């Protein structure tokens, strides 16, 4: 027997090095979980996004120009004015879909217009009864963002006084506008949304022509007093409206529409058609509480028992 072959090697009896991996212990290595963000980005780039907007207001307020200015594209063509003959009057909703692409990101935008809304009613000083009734119903189905159109026709003092009256009307009639307070989840969201709510309704000016101001090419409207710059916060609040709808809250608008407004509508229709099973998971829709849009809630056991007894009778 070879003594060199039979005796164990001195290295074999040595304990394993602490740097050597041992079975059963957690290994610190790259798994690739963060790659899901790249996957979501690639999928979003391929599919694109969808965004639906409905503009409501009297004829001639510049709704088409405002939409075109928001997306810097000829999304909506305004009706020709001054071509002779009466302007056709219709109360039928009109929608147009336009695909906008920016840096490889596609947005399928659908704009719905409400021609003839309140054309024969004056609202120089406050919200009209038609506006109040319309907004009370609308805020339970969609996100409402009110604006002051043609703000360049008002002085700064008149604009602020008009804003205060509108805010008072909205609060008095319990009309919830976006962003709603009950959806503020984090402290940063609460601070940002509070600043936005203080400026609602936004005083906006729309324009689709560029002008030269101090050697710069700006988007604005030319008046006999000068150029009203659309993207200058000192002239109007259009940048605040654009940031809210597109740059900071677009995805939140879509999420609230899908997860809250659509679900409320779906449950309401199921309740009306008696297709929703009654039981522990049954939900009931009640009038919207103050300060929050229509929300789903579970009724108490006593309420469900009374409801079931009445159904049996």
PDB file of C-alpha atoms in Angstrom, residues 117-269:
ATOM      1  CA  UNK A 117     -74.336  73.418 -24.883  1.00  0.00           C
ATOM      2  CA  UNK A 118     -75.919  76.416 -23.148  1.00  0.00           C
ATOM      3  CA  UNK A 119     -75.613  78.733 -26.155  1.00  0.00           C
ATOM      4  CA  UNK A 120     -78.821  80.545 -25.264  1.00  0.00           C
ATOM      5  CA  UNK A 121     -78.068  81.028 -21.551  1.00  0.00           C
ATOM      6  CA  UNK A 122     -76.005  83.808 -19.996  1.00  0.00           C
ATOM      7  CA  UNK A 123     -73.417  83.016 -17.325  1.00  0.00           C
ATOM      8  CA  UNK A 124     -71.423  86.205 -16.995  1.00  0.00           C
ATOM      9  CA  UNK A 125     -71.287  86.196 -13.186  1.00  0.00           C
ATOM     10  CA  UNK A 126     -71.486  82.602 -11.933  1.00  0.00           C
ATOM     11  CA  UNK A 127     -72.404  79.044 -12.798  1.00  0.00           C
ATOM     12  CA  UNK A 128     -75.790  78.636 -14.410  1.00  0.00           C
ATOM     13  CA  UNK A 129     -78.383  76.131 -13.095  1.00  0.00           C
ATOM     14  CA  UNK A 130     -77.670  74.109 -16.234  1.00  0.00           C
ATOM     15  CA  UNK A 131     -73.958  74.035 -15.398  1.00  0.00           C
ATOM     16  CA  UNK A 132     -74.624  73.030 -11.792  1.00  0.00           C
ATOM     17  CA  UNK A 133     -76.966  70.194 -12.717  1.00  0.00           C
ATOM     18  CA  UNK A 134     -74.600  69.007 -15.432  1.00  0.00           C
ATOM     19  CA  UNK A 135     -71.498  69.085 -13.219  1.00  0.00           C
ATOM     20  CA  UNK A 136     -73.243  67.341 -10.321  1.00  0.00           C
ATOM     21  CA  UNK A 137     -74.027  64.408 -12.579  1.00  0.00           C
ATOM     22  CA  UNK A 138     -70.782  64.505 -14.500  1.00  0.00           C
ATOM     23  CA  UNK A 139     -68.411  64.484 -11.502  1.00  0.00           C
ATOM     24  CA  UNK A 140     -69.761  61.049 -10.523  1.00  0.00           C
ATOM     25  CA  UNK A 141     -68.909  59.546 -13.911  1.00  0.00           C
ATOM     26  CA  UNK A 142     -65.701  61.276 -15.049  1.00  0.00           C
ATOM     27  CA  UNK A 143     -62.902  63.525 -13.819  1.00  0.00           C
ATOM     28  CA  UNK A 144     -63.927  67.174 -14.145  1.00  0.00           C
ATOM     29  CA  UNK A 145     -61.344  69.936 -14.694  1.00  0.00           C
ATOM     30  CA  UNK A 146     -63.024  73.377 -15.021  1.00  0.00           C
ATOM     31  CA  UNK A 147     -61.312  76.235 -16.844  1.00  0.00           C
ATOM     32  CA  UNK A 148     -61.974  79.926 -17.466  1.00  0.00           C
ATOM     33  CA  UNK A 149     -62.003  80.340 -21.227  1.00  0.00           C
ATOM     34  CA  UNK A 150     -60.766  83.468 -23.023  1.00  0.00           C
ATOM     35  CA  UNK A 151     -59.017  84.668 -19.880  1.00  0.00           C
ATOM     36  CA  UNK A 152     -57.290  87.415 -21.865  1.00  0.00           C
ATOM     37  CA  UNK A 153     -60.598  89.294 -21.926  1.00  0.00           C
ATOM     38  CA  UNK A 154     -60.424  89.758 -18.126  1.00  0.00           C
ATOM     39  CA  UNK A 155     -58.155  91.862 -15.963  1.00  0.00           C
ATOM     40  CA  UNK A 156     -56.191  90.130 -13.233  1.00  0.00           C
ATOM     41  CA  UNK A 157     -58.607  91.452 -10.604  1.00  0.00           C
ATOM     42  CA  UNK A 158     -61.662  90.332 -12.577  1.00  0.00           C
ATOM     43  CA  UNK A 159     -60.113  86.930 -13.202  1.00  0.00           C
ATOM     44  CA  UNK A 160     -59.400  86.319  -9.516  1.00  0.00           C
ATOM     45  CA  UNK A 161     -62.869  87.490  -8.448  1.00  0.00           C
ATOM     46  CA  UNK A 162     -64.473  85.209 -11.039  1.00  0.00           C
ATOM     47  CA  UNK A 163     -62.339  82.303  -9.807  1.00  0.00           C
ATOM     48  CA  UNK A 164     -63.450  82.868  -6.222  1.00  0.00           C
ATOM     49  CA  UNK A 165     -67.125  82.856  -7.264  1.00  0.00           C
ATOM     50  CA  UNK A 166     -66.706  79.610  -9.199  1.00  0.00           C
ATOM     51  CA  UNK A 167     -64.915  77.937  -6.290  1.00  0.00           C
ATOM     52  CA  UNK A 168     -67.722  79.037  -3.962  1.00  0.00           C
ATOM     53  CA  UNK A 169     -70.352  77.599  -6.322  1.00  0.00           C
ATOM     54  CA  UNK A 170     -68.502  74.305  -6.620  1.00  0.00           C
ATOM     55  CA  UNK A 171     -68.192  73.957  -2.853  1.00  0.00           C
ATOM     56  CA  UNK A 172     -71.769  75.027  -2.125  1.00  0.00           C
ATOM     57  CA  UNK A 173     -73.254  72.536  -4.600  1.00  0.00           C
ATOM     58  CA  UNK A 174     -70.831  69.745  -3.638  1.00  0.00           C
ATOM     59  CA  UNK A 175     -69.291  69.419  -7.080  1.00  0.00           C
ATOM     60  CA  UNK A 176     -66.055  67.471  -6.819  1.00  0.00           C
ATOM     61  CA  UNK A 177     -63.430  68.384  -9.371  1.00  0.00           C
ATOM     62  CA  UNK A 178     -60.153  66.685 -10.153  1.00  0.00           C
ATOM     63  CA  UNK A 179     -57.880  66.080  -8.273  1.00  0.00           C
ATOM     64  CA  UNK A 180     -60.256  64.847  -5.573  1.00  0.00           C
ATOM     65  CA  UNK A 181     -59.174  65.153  -1.955  1.00  0.00           C
ATOM     66  CA  UNK A 182     -60.204  61.609  -1.033  1.00  0.00           C
ATOM     67  CA  UNK A 183     -57.664  60.171  -3.488  1.00  0.00           C
ATOM     68  CA  UNK A 184     -54.620  61.938  -2.011  1.00  0.00           C
ATOM     69  CA  UNK A 185     -52.562  58.969  -0.822  1.00  0.00           C
ATOM     70  CA  UNK A 186     -49.144  60.393   0.019  1.00  0.00           C
ATOM     71  CA  UNK A 187     -48.124  63.650   1.664  1.00  0.00           C
ATOM     72  CA  UNK A 188     -46.358  64.817  -1.489  1.00  0.00           C
ATOM     73  CA  UNK A 189     -49.478  64.158  -3.565  1.00  0.00           C
ATOM     74  CA  UNK A 190     -51.567  66.033  -1.010  1.00  0.00           C
ATOM     75  CA  UNK A 191     -49.323  69.100  -1.125  1.00  0.00           C
ATOM     76  CA  UNK A 192     -49.197  69.173  -4.929  1.00  0.00           C
ATOM     77  CA  UNK A 193     -52.913  68.583  -5.380  1.00  0.00           C
ATOM     78  CA  UNK A 194     -53.764  71.235  -2.795  1.00  0.00           C
ATOM     79  CA  UNK A 195     -51.864  73.821  -4.828  1.00  0.00           C
ATOM     80  CA  UNK A 196     -53.695  72.701  -7.961  1.00  0.00           C
ATOM     81  CA  UNK A 197     -57.108  72.894  -6.297  1.00  0.00           C
ATOM     82  CA  UNK A 198     -56.380  76.445  -5.160  1.00  0.00           C
ATOM     83  CA  UNK A 199     -55.868  77.525  -8.799  1.00  0.00           C
ATOM     84  CA  UNK A 200     -58.960  75.781 -10.198  1.00  0.00           C
ATOM     85  CA  UNK A 201     -60.593  76.851 -12.456  1.00  0.00           C
ATOM     86  CA  UNK A 202     -57.536  77.551 -14.578  1.00  0.00           C
ATOM     87  CA  UNK A 203     -57.615  80.808 -16.538  1.00  0.00           C
ATOM     88  CA  UNK A 204     -56.436  79.689 -19.975  1.00  0.00           C
ATOM     89  CA  UNK A 205     -55.782  81.225 -23.369  1.00  0.00           C
ATOM     90  CA  UNK A 206     -55.479  79.095 -26.482  1.00  0.00           C
ATOM     91  CA  UNK A 207     -53.506  79.948 -29.595  1.00  0.00           C
ATOM     92  CA  UNK A 208     -52.288  78.060 -32.644  1.00  0.00           C
ATOM     93  CA  UNK A 209     -49.970  80.700 -34.145  1.00  0.00           C
ATOM     94  CA  UNK A 210     -46.393  81.632 -33.337  1.00  0.00           C
ATOM     95  CA  UNK A 211     -45.062  85.173 -32.987  1.00  0.00           C
ATOM     96  CA  UNK A 212     -41.644  86.750 -32.504  1.00  0.00           C
ATOM     97  CA  UNK A 213     -41.225  88.370 -29.069  1.00  0.00           C
ATOM     98  CA  UNK A 214     -37.805  89.764 -28.107  1.00  0.00           C
ATOM     99  CA  UNK A 215     -36.139  87.537 -30.662  1.00  0.00           C
ATOM    100  CA  UNK A 216     -37.960  84.451 -29.428  1.00  0.00           C
ATOM    101  CA  UNK A 217     -40.599  82.428 -31.277  1.00  0.00           C
ATOM    102  CA  UNK A 218     -43.539  82.033 -28.877  1.00  0.00           C
ATOM    103  CA  UNK A 219     -47.031  80.598 -29.131  1.00  0.00           C
ATOM    104  CA  UNK A 220     -49.589  83.298 -28.450  1.00  0.00           C
ATOM    105  CA  UNK A 221     -52.366  85.616 -29.509  1.00  0.00           C
ATOM    106  CA  UNK A 222     -51.756  89.021 -30.982  1.00  0.00           C
ATOM    107  CA  UNK A 223     -53.833  91.914 -29.632  1.00  0.00           C
ATOM    108  CA  UNK A 224     -53.583  95.666 -29.992  1.00  0.00           C
ATOM    109  CA  UNK A 225     -51.905  95.750 -26.573  1.00  0.00           C
ATOM    110  CA  UNK A 226     -49.272  93.170 -27.440  1.00  0.00           C
ATOM    111  CA  UNK A 227     -48.751  89.409 -27.581  1.00  0.00           C
ATOM    112  CA  UNK A 228     -50.473  87.148 -25.060  1.00  0.00           C
ATOM    113  CA  UNK A 229     -47.997  84.302 -24.570  1.00  0.00           C
ATOM    114  CA  UNK A 230     -49.770  81.009 -23.982  1.00  0.00           C
ATOM    115  CA  UNK A 231     -46.850  79.347 -22.210  1.00  0.00           C
ATOM    116  CA  UNK A 232     -46.018  82.339 -20.015  1.00  0.00           C
ATOM    117  CA  UNK A 233     -47.452  81.815 -16.525  1.00  0.00           C
ATOM    118  CA  UNK A 234     -47.490  85.581 -16.035  1.00  0.00           C
ATOM    119  CA  UNK A 235     -49.998  85.899 -18.895  1.00  0.00           C
ATOM    120  CA  UNK A 236     -52.268  82.879 -18.329  1.00  0.00           C
ATOM    121  CA  UNK A 237     -52.442  79.533 -16.536  1.00  0.00           C
ATOM    122  CA  UNK A 238     -52.362  77.330 -19.597  1.00  0.00           C
ATOM    123  CA  UNK A 239     -49.029  75.703 -18.537  1.00  0.00           C
ATOM    124  CA  UNK A 240     -50.682  74.538 -15.302  1.00  0.00           C
ATOM    125  CA  UNK A 241     -53.523  72.915 -17.220  1.00  0.00           C
ATOM    126  CA  UNK A 242     -51.135  71.185 -19.626  1.00  0.00           C
ATOM    127  CA  UNK A 243     -48.927  69.904 -16.805  1.00  0.00           C
ATOM    128  CA  UNK A 244     -51.967  68.529 -14.978  1.00  0.00           C
ATOM    129  CA  UNK A 245     -53.516  66.749 -17.946  1.00  0.00           C
ATOM    130  CA  UNK A 246     -50.382  65.452 -19.634  1.00  0.00           C
ATOM    131  CA  UNK A 247     -47.110  65.723 -17.753  1.00  0.00           C
ATOM    132  CA  UNK A 248     -47.931  64.907 -14.131  1.00  0.00           C
ATOM    133  CA  UNK A 249     -51.421  63.383 -13.767  1.00  0.00           C
ATOM    134  CA  UNK A 250     -52.277  61.659 -17.052  1.00  0.00           C
ATOM    135  CA  UNK A 251     -51.819  58.135 -15.707  1.00  0.00           C
ATOM    136  CA  UNK A 252     -53.637  59.020 -12.488  1.00  0.00           C
ATOM    137  CA  UNK A 253     -56.562  60.321 -14.541  1.00  0.00           C
ATOM    138  CA  UNK A 254     -56.715  57.009 -16.398  1.00  0.00           C
ATOM    139  CA  UNK A 255     -56.441  54.954 -13.192  1.00  0.00           C
ATOM    140  CA  UNK A 256     -59.220  56.815 -11.382  1.00  0.00           C
ATOM    141  CA  UNK A 257     -61.453  56.594 -14.441  1.00  0.00           C
ATOM    142  CA  UNK A 258     -60.944  52.845 -14.724  1.00  0.00           C
ATOM    143  CA  UNK A 259     -60.783  51.807 -11.069  1.00  0.00           C
ATOM    144  CA  UNK A 260     -63.381  54.162  -9.580  1.00  0.00           C
ATOM    145  CA  UNK A 261     -65.729  55.735 -12.110  1.00  0.00           C
ATOM    146  CA  UNK A 262     -66.064  52.737 -14.401  1.00  0.00           C
ATOM    147  CA  UNK A 263     -66.429  50.275 -11.511  1.00  0.00           C
ATOM    148  CA  UNK A 264     -69.156  52.433  -9.964  1.00  0.00           C
ATOM    149  CA  UNK A 265     -70.965  52.543 -13.288  1.00  0.00           C
ATOM    150  CA  UNK A 266     -70.595  48.784 -13.781  1.00  0.00           C
ATOM    151  CA  UNK A 267     -71.922  47.942 -10.313  1.00  0.00           C
ATOM    152  CA  UNK A 268     -74.794  50.401 -10.764  1.00  0.00           C
ATOM    153  CA  UNK A 269     -75.877  48.735 -13.986  1.00  0.00           C
TER     154      UNK A 269
END
